[in-house]
PDB file of C-alpha atoms in Angstrom:
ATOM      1  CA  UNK A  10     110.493  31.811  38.193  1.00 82.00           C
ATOM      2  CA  UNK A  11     107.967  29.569  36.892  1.00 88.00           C
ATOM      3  CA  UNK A  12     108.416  25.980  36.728  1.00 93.00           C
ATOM      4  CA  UNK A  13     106.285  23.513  34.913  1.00 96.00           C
ATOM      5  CA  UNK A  14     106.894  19.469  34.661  1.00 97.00           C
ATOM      6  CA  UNK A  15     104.927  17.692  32.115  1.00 97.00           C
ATOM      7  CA  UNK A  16     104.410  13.871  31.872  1.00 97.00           C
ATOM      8  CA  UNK A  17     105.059  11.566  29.845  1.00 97.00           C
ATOM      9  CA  UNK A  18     106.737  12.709  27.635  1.00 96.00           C
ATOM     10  CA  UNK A  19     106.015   9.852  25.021  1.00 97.00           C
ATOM     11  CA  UNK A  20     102.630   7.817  24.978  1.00 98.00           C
ATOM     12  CA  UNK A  21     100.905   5.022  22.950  1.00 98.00           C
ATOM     13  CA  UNK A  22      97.568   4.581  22.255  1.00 98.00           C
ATOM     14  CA  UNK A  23      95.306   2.464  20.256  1.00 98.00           C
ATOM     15  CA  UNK A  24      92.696   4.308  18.013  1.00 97.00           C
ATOM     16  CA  UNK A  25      90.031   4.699  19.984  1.00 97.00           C
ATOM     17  CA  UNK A  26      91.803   5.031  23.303  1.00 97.00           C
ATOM     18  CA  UNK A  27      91.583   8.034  26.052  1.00 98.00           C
ATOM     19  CA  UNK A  28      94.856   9.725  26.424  1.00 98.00           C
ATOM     20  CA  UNK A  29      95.886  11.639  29.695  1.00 98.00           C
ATOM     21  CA  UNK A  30      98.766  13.593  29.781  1.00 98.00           C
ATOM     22  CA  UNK A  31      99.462  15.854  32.724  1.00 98.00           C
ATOM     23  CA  UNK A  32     101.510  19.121  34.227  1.00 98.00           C
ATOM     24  CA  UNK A  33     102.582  20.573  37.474  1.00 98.00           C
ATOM     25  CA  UNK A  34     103.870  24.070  38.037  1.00 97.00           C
ATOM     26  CA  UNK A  35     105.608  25.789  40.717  1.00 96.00           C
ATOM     27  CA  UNK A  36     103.942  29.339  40.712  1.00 93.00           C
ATOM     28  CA  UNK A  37     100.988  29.397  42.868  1.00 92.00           C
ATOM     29  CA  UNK A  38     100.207  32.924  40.943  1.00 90.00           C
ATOM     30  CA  UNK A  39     100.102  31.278  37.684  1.00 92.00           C
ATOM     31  CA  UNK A  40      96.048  31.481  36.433  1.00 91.00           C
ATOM     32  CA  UNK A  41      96.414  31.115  32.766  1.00 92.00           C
ATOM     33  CA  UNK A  42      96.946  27.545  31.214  1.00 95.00           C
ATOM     34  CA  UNK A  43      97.120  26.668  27.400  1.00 95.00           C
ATOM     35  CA  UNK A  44      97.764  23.353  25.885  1.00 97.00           C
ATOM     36  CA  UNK A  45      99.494  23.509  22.328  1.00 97.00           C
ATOM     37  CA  UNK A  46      99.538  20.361  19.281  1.00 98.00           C
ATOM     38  CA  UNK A  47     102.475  20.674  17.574  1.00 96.00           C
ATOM     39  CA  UNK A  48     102.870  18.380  14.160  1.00 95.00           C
ATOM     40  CA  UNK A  49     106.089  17.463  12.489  1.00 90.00           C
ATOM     41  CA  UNK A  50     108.201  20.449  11.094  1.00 87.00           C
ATOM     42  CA  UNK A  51     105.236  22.785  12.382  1.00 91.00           C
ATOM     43  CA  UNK A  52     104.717  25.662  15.014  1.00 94.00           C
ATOM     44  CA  UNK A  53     102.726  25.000  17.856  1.00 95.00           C
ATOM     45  CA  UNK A  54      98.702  25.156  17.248  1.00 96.00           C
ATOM     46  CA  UNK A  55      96.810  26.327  20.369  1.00 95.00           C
ATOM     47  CA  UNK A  56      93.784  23.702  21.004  1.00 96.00           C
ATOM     48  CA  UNK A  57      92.471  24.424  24.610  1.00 96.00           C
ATOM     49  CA  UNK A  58      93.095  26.963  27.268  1.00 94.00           C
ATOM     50  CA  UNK A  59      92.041  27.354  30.797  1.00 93.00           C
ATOM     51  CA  UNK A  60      92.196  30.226  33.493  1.00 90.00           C
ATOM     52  CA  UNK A  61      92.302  29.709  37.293  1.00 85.00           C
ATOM     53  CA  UNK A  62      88.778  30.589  38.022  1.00 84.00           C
ATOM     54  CA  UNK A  63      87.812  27.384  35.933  1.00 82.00           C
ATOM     55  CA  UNK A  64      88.308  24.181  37.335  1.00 90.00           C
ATOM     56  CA  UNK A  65      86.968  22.169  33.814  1.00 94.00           C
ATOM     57  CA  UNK A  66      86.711  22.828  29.796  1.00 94.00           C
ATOM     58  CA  UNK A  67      85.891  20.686  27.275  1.00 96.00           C
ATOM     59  CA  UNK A  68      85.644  21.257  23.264  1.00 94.00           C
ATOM     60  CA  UNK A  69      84.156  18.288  21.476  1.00 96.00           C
ATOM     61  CA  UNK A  70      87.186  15.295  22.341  1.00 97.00           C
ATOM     62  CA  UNK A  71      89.463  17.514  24.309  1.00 98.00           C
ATOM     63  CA  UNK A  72      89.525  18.623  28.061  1.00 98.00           C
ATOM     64  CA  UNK A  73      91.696  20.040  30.402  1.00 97.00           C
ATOM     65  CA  UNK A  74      91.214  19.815  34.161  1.00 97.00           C
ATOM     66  CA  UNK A  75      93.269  22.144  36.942  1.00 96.00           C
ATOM     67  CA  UNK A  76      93.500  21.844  40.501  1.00 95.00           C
ATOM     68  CA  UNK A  77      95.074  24.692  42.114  1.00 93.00           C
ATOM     69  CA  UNK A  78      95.198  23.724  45.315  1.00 94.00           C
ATOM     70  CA  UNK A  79      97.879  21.036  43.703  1.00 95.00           C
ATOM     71  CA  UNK A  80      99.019  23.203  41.270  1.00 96.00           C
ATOM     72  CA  UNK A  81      98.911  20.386  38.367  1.00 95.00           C
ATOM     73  CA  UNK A  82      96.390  20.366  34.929  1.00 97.00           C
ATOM     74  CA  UNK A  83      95.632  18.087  32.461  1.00 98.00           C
ATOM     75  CA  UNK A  84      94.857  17.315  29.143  1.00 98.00           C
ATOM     76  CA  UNK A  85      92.025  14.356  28.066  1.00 98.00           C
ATOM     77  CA  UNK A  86      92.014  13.498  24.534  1.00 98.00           C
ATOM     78  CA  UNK A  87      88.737  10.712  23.611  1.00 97.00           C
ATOM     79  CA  UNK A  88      88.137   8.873  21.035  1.00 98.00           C
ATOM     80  CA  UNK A  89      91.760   9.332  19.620  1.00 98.00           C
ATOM     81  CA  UNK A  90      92.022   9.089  16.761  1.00 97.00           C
ATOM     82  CA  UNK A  91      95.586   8.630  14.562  1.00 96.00           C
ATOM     83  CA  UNK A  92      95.307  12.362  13.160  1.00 96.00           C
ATOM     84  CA  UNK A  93      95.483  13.431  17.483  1.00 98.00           C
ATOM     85  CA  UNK A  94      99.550  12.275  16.808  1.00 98.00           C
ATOM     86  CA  UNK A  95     101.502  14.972  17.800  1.00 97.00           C
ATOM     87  CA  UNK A  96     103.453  16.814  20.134  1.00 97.00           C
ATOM     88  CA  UNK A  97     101.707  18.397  23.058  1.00 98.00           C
ATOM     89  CA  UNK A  98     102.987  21.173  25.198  1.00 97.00           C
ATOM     90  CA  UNK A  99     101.255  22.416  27.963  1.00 97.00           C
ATOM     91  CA  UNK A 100     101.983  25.796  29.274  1.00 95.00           C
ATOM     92  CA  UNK A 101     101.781  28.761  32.315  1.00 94.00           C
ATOM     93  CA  UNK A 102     101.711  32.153  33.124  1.00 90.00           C
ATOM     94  CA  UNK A 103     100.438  35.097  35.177  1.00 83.00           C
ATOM     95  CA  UNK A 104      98.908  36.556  32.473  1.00 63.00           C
ATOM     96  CA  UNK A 105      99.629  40.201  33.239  1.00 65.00           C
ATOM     97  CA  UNK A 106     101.906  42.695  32.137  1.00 59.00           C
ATOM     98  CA  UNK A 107     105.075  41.568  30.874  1.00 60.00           C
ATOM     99  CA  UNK A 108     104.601  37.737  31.969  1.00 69.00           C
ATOM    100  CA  UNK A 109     105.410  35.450  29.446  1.00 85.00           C
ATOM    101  CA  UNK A 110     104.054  31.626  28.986  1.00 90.00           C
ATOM    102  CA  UNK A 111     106.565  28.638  30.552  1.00 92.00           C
ATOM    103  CA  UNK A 112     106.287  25.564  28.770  1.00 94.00           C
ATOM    104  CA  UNK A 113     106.671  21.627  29.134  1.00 96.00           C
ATOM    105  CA  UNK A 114     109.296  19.428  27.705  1.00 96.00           C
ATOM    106  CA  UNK A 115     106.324  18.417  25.803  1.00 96.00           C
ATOM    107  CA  UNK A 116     104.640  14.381  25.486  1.00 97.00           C
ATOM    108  CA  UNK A 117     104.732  12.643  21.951  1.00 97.00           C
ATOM    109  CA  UNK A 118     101.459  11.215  21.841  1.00 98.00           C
ATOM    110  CA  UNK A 119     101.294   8.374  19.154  1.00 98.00           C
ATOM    111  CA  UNK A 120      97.324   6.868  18.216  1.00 98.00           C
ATOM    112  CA  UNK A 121      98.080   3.762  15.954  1.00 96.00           C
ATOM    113  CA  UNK A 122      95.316   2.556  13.537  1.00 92.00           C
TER     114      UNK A 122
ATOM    115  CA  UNK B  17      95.091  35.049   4.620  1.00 54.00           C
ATOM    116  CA  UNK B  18      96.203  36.435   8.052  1.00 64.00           C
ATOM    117  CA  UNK B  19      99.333  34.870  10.039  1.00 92.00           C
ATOM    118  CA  UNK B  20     102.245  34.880  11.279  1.00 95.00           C
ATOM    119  CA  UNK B  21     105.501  33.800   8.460  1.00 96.00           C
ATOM    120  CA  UNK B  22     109.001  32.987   8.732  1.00 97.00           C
ATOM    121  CA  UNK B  23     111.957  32.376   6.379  1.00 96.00           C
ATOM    122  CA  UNK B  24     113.919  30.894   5.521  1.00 96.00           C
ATOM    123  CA  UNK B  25     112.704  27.257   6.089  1.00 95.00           C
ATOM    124  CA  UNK B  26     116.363  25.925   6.512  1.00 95.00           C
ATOM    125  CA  UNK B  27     119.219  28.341   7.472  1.00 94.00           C
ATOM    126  CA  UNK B  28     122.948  26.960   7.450  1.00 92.00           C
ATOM    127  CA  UNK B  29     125.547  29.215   9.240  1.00 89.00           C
ATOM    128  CA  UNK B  30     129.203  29.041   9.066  1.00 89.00           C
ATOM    129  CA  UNK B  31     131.284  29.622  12.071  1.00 85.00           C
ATOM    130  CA  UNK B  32     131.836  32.896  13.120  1.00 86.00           C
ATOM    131  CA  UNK B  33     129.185  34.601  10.888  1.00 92.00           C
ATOM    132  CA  UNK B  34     125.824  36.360  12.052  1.00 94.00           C
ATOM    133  CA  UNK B  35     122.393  35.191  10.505  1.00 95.00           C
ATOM    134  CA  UNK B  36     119.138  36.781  10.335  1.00 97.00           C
ATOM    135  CA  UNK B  37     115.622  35.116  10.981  1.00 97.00           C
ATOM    136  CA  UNK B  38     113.018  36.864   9.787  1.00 98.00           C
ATOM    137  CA  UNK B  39     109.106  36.878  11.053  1.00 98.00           C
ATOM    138  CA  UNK B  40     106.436  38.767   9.846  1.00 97.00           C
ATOM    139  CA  UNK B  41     102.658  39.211  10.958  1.00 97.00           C
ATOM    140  CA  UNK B  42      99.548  40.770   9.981  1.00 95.00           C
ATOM    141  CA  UNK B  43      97.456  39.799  12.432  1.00 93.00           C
ATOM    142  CA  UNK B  44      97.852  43.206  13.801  1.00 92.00           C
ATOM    143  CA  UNK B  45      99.187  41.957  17.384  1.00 92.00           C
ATOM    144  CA  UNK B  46     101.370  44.184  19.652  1.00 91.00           C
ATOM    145  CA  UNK B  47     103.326  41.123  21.140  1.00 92.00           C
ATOM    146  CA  UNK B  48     105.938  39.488  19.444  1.00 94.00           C
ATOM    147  CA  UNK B  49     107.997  36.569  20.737  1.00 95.00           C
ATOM    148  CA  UNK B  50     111.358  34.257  19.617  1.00 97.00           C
ATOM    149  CA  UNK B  51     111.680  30.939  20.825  1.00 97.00           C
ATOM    150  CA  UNK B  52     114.170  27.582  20.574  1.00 97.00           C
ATOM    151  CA  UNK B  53     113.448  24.576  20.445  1.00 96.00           C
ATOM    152  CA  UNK B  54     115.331  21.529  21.003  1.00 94.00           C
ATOM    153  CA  UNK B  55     114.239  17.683  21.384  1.00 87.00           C
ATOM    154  CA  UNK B  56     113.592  17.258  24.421  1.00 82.00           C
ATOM    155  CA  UNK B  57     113.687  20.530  25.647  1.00 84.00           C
ATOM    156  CA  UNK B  58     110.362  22.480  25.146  1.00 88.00           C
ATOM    157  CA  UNK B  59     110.094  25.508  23.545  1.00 94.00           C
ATOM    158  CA  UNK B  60     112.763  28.233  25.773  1.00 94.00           C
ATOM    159  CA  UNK B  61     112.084  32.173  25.706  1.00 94.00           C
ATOM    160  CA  UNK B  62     114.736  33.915  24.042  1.00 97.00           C
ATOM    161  CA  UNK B  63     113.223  37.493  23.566  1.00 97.00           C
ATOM    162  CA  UNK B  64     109.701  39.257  23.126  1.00 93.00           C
ATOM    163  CA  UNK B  65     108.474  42.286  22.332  1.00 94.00           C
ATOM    164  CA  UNK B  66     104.806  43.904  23.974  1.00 90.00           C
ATOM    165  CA  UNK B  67     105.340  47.230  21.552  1.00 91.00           C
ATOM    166  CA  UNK B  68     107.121  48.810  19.027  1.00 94.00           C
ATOM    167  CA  UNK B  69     110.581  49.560  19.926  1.00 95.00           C
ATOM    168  CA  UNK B  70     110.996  48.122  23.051  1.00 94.00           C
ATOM    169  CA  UNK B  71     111.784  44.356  23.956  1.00 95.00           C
ATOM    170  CA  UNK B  72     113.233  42.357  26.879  1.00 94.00           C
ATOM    171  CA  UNK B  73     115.145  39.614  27.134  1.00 95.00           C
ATOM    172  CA  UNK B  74     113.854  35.803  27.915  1.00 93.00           C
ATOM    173  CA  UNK B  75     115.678  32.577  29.691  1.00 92.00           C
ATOM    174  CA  UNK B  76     118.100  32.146  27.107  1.00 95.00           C
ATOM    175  CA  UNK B  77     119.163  35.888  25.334  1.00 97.00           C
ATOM    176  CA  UNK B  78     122.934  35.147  25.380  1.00 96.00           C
ATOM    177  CA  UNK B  79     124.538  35.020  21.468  1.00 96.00           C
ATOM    178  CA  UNK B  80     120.723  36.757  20.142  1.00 97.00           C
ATOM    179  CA  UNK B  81     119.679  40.186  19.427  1.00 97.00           C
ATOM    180  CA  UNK B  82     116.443  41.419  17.900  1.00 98.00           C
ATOM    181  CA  UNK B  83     114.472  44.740  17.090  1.00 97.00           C
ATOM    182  CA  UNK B  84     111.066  45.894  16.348  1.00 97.00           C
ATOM    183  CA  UNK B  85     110.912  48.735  14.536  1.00 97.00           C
ATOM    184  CA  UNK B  86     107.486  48.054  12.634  1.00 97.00           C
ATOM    185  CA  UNK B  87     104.746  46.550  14.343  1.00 96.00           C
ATOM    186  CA  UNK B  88     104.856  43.523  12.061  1.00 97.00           C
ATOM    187  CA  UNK B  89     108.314  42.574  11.526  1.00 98.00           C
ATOM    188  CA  UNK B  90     110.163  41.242  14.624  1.00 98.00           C
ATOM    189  CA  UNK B  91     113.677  39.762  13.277  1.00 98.00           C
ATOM    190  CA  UNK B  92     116.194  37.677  15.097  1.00 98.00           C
ATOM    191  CA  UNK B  93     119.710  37.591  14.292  1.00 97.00           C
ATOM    192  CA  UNK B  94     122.191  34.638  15.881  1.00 96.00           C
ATOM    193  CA  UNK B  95     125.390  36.094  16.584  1.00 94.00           C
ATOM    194  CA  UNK B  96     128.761  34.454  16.390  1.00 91.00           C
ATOM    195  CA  UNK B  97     128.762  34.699  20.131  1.00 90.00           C
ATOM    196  CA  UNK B  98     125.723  31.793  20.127  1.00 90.00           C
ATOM    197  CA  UNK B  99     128.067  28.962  20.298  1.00 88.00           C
ATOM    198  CA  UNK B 100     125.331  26.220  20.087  1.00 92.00           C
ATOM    199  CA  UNK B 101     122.623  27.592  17.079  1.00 93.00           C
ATOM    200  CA  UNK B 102     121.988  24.231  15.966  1.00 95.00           C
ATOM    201  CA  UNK B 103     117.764  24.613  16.691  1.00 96.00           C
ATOM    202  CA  UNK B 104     114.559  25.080  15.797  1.00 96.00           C
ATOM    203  CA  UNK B 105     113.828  28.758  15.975  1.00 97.00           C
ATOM    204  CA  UNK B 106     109.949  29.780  16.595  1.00 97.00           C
ATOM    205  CA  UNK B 107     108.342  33.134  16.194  1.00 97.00           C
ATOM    206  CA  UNK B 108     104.633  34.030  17.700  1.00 95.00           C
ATOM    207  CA  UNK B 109     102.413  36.878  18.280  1.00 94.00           C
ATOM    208  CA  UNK B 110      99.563  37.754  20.217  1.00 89.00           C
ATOM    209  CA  UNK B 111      97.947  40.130  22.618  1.00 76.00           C
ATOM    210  CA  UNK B 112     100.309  41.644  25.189  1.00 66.00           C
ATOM    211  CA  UNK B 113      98.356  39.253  27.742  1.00 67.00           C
ATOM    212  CA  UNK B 114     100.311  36.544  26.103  1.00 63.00           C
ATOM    213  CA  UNK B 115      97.373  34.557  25.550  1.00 76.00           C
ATOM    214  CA  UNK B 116      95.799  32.490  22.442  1.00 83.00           C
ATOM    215  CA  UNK B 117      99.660  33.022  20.565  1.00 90.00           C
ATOM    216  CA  UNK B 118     100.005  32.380  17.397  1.00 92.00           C
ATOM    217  CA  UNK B 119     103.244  30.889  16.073  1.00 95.00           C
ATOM    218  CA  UNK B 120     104.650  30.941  12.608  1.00 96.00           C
ATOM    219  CA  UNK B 121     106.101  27.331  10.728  1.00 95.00           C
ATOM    220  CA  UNK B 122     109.721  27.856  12.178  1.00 96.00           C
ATOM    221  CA  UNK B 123     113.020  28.126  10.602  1.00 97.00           C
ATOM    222  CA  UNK B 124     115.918  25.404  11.527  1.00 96.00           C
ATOM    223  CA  UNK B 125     119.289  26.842  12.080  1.00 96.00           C
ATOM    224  CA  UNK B 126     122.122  24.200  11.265  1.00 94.00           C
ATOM    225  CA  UNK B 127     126.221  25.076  11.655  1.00 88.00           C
ATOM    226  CA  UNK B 128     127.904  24.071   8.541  1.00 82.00           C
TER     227      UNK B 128
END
């Protein structure tokens, strides 16, 4: 089955700041990729998604990147700000029938003032 | 407002008894989906559901069972046979591509 490694799983930033956190997975057939915030005693909030036919998407501060040929994506936060502290999973699948997402451990990302 | 609920908030269990999570949605999805959560650990599959009765099991379906007899409702209930329900449960729906899911606010199991 799928595998996917996410790192680091903690990271501390000044307002301001970039923030890069970043994924691998095993599954060369994987082509959909979503990156979750989760905030304290929350569920997980989608905020960017990417498919395999995409190599870049940005929305406003957020991007992710993929490279298939590596099999590893990231996520690029700008401009942090402290509000961007959270818990960020990143996530994979096949996207078809019956294939269900495979998450990261997940990265703390705290943005002090 | 459409979404995706769950109750209770806080759920204590004694040993040896079942409990029931419950999740609702009116966001008219077919899929439904239960997962844990521990620190550290990520969010793990325990079952979904792509249509009304009929679900599979995920990584970790040992000690859980579930049904889905209405489109909306998609309840989980920890057996005695879970010997380690100390978590934070998560429910989610979406489209049966499993993208763009929604997840309700979670309920955390604790053993009394």
């Amino acid at each position: 089955g799928e595998n996917v490694e996410q790192h680091p799983s903690t990271l501390s930033v000044q307002e301001g700041d970039s923030a890069v956190i970043k994924c691998t997975y095993s599954d060369s057939a994987s082509n959909y990729f979503p990156w979750y915030k989760q905030e304290l005693g929350k569920g997980p909030q989608l905020i960017i998604d990417i498919r395999s036919n995409v190599g870049e998407k940005k929305d406003q501060r957020i991007a992710v990147t993929l490279n298939k040929t590596a099999k590893h994506f990231s996520l690029h936060i700008t401009e942090t700000q402290p509000e961007d502290s959270a818990v960020y999973f990143c996530a994979a699948s096949k996207n078809s029938g019956y294939s269900t997402l495979t998450f990261g451990k997940g990265t703390m990302l705290l943005v002090s003032p | 407002d459409g979404g995706i609920t769950q109750s209770p908030k806080y759920l204590f269990r004694k040993e040896g008894q079942n409990v029931t999570l419950s999740c609702e949605q009116n966001l008219n999805h077919d899929a439904m989906y239960w997962y844990r959560q521990d620190p550290g650990q990520g969010l793990r599959l325990i079952y979904y559901s792509q249509i009304v009765n009929d679900f599979q099991k995920g990584d970790i379906a040992e000690g859980y069972s579930v049904s889905r007899e209405k489109k909306e409702s998609f309840p989980l209930t920890v057996t005695s046979a879970q010997k380690n329900p100390t978590a934070f449960y998560l429910c989610a729906s979406g489209g049966t591509t499993n993208e763009k899911l929604f997840f309700g606010s979670g309920t955390q199991l604790s053993v009394l």
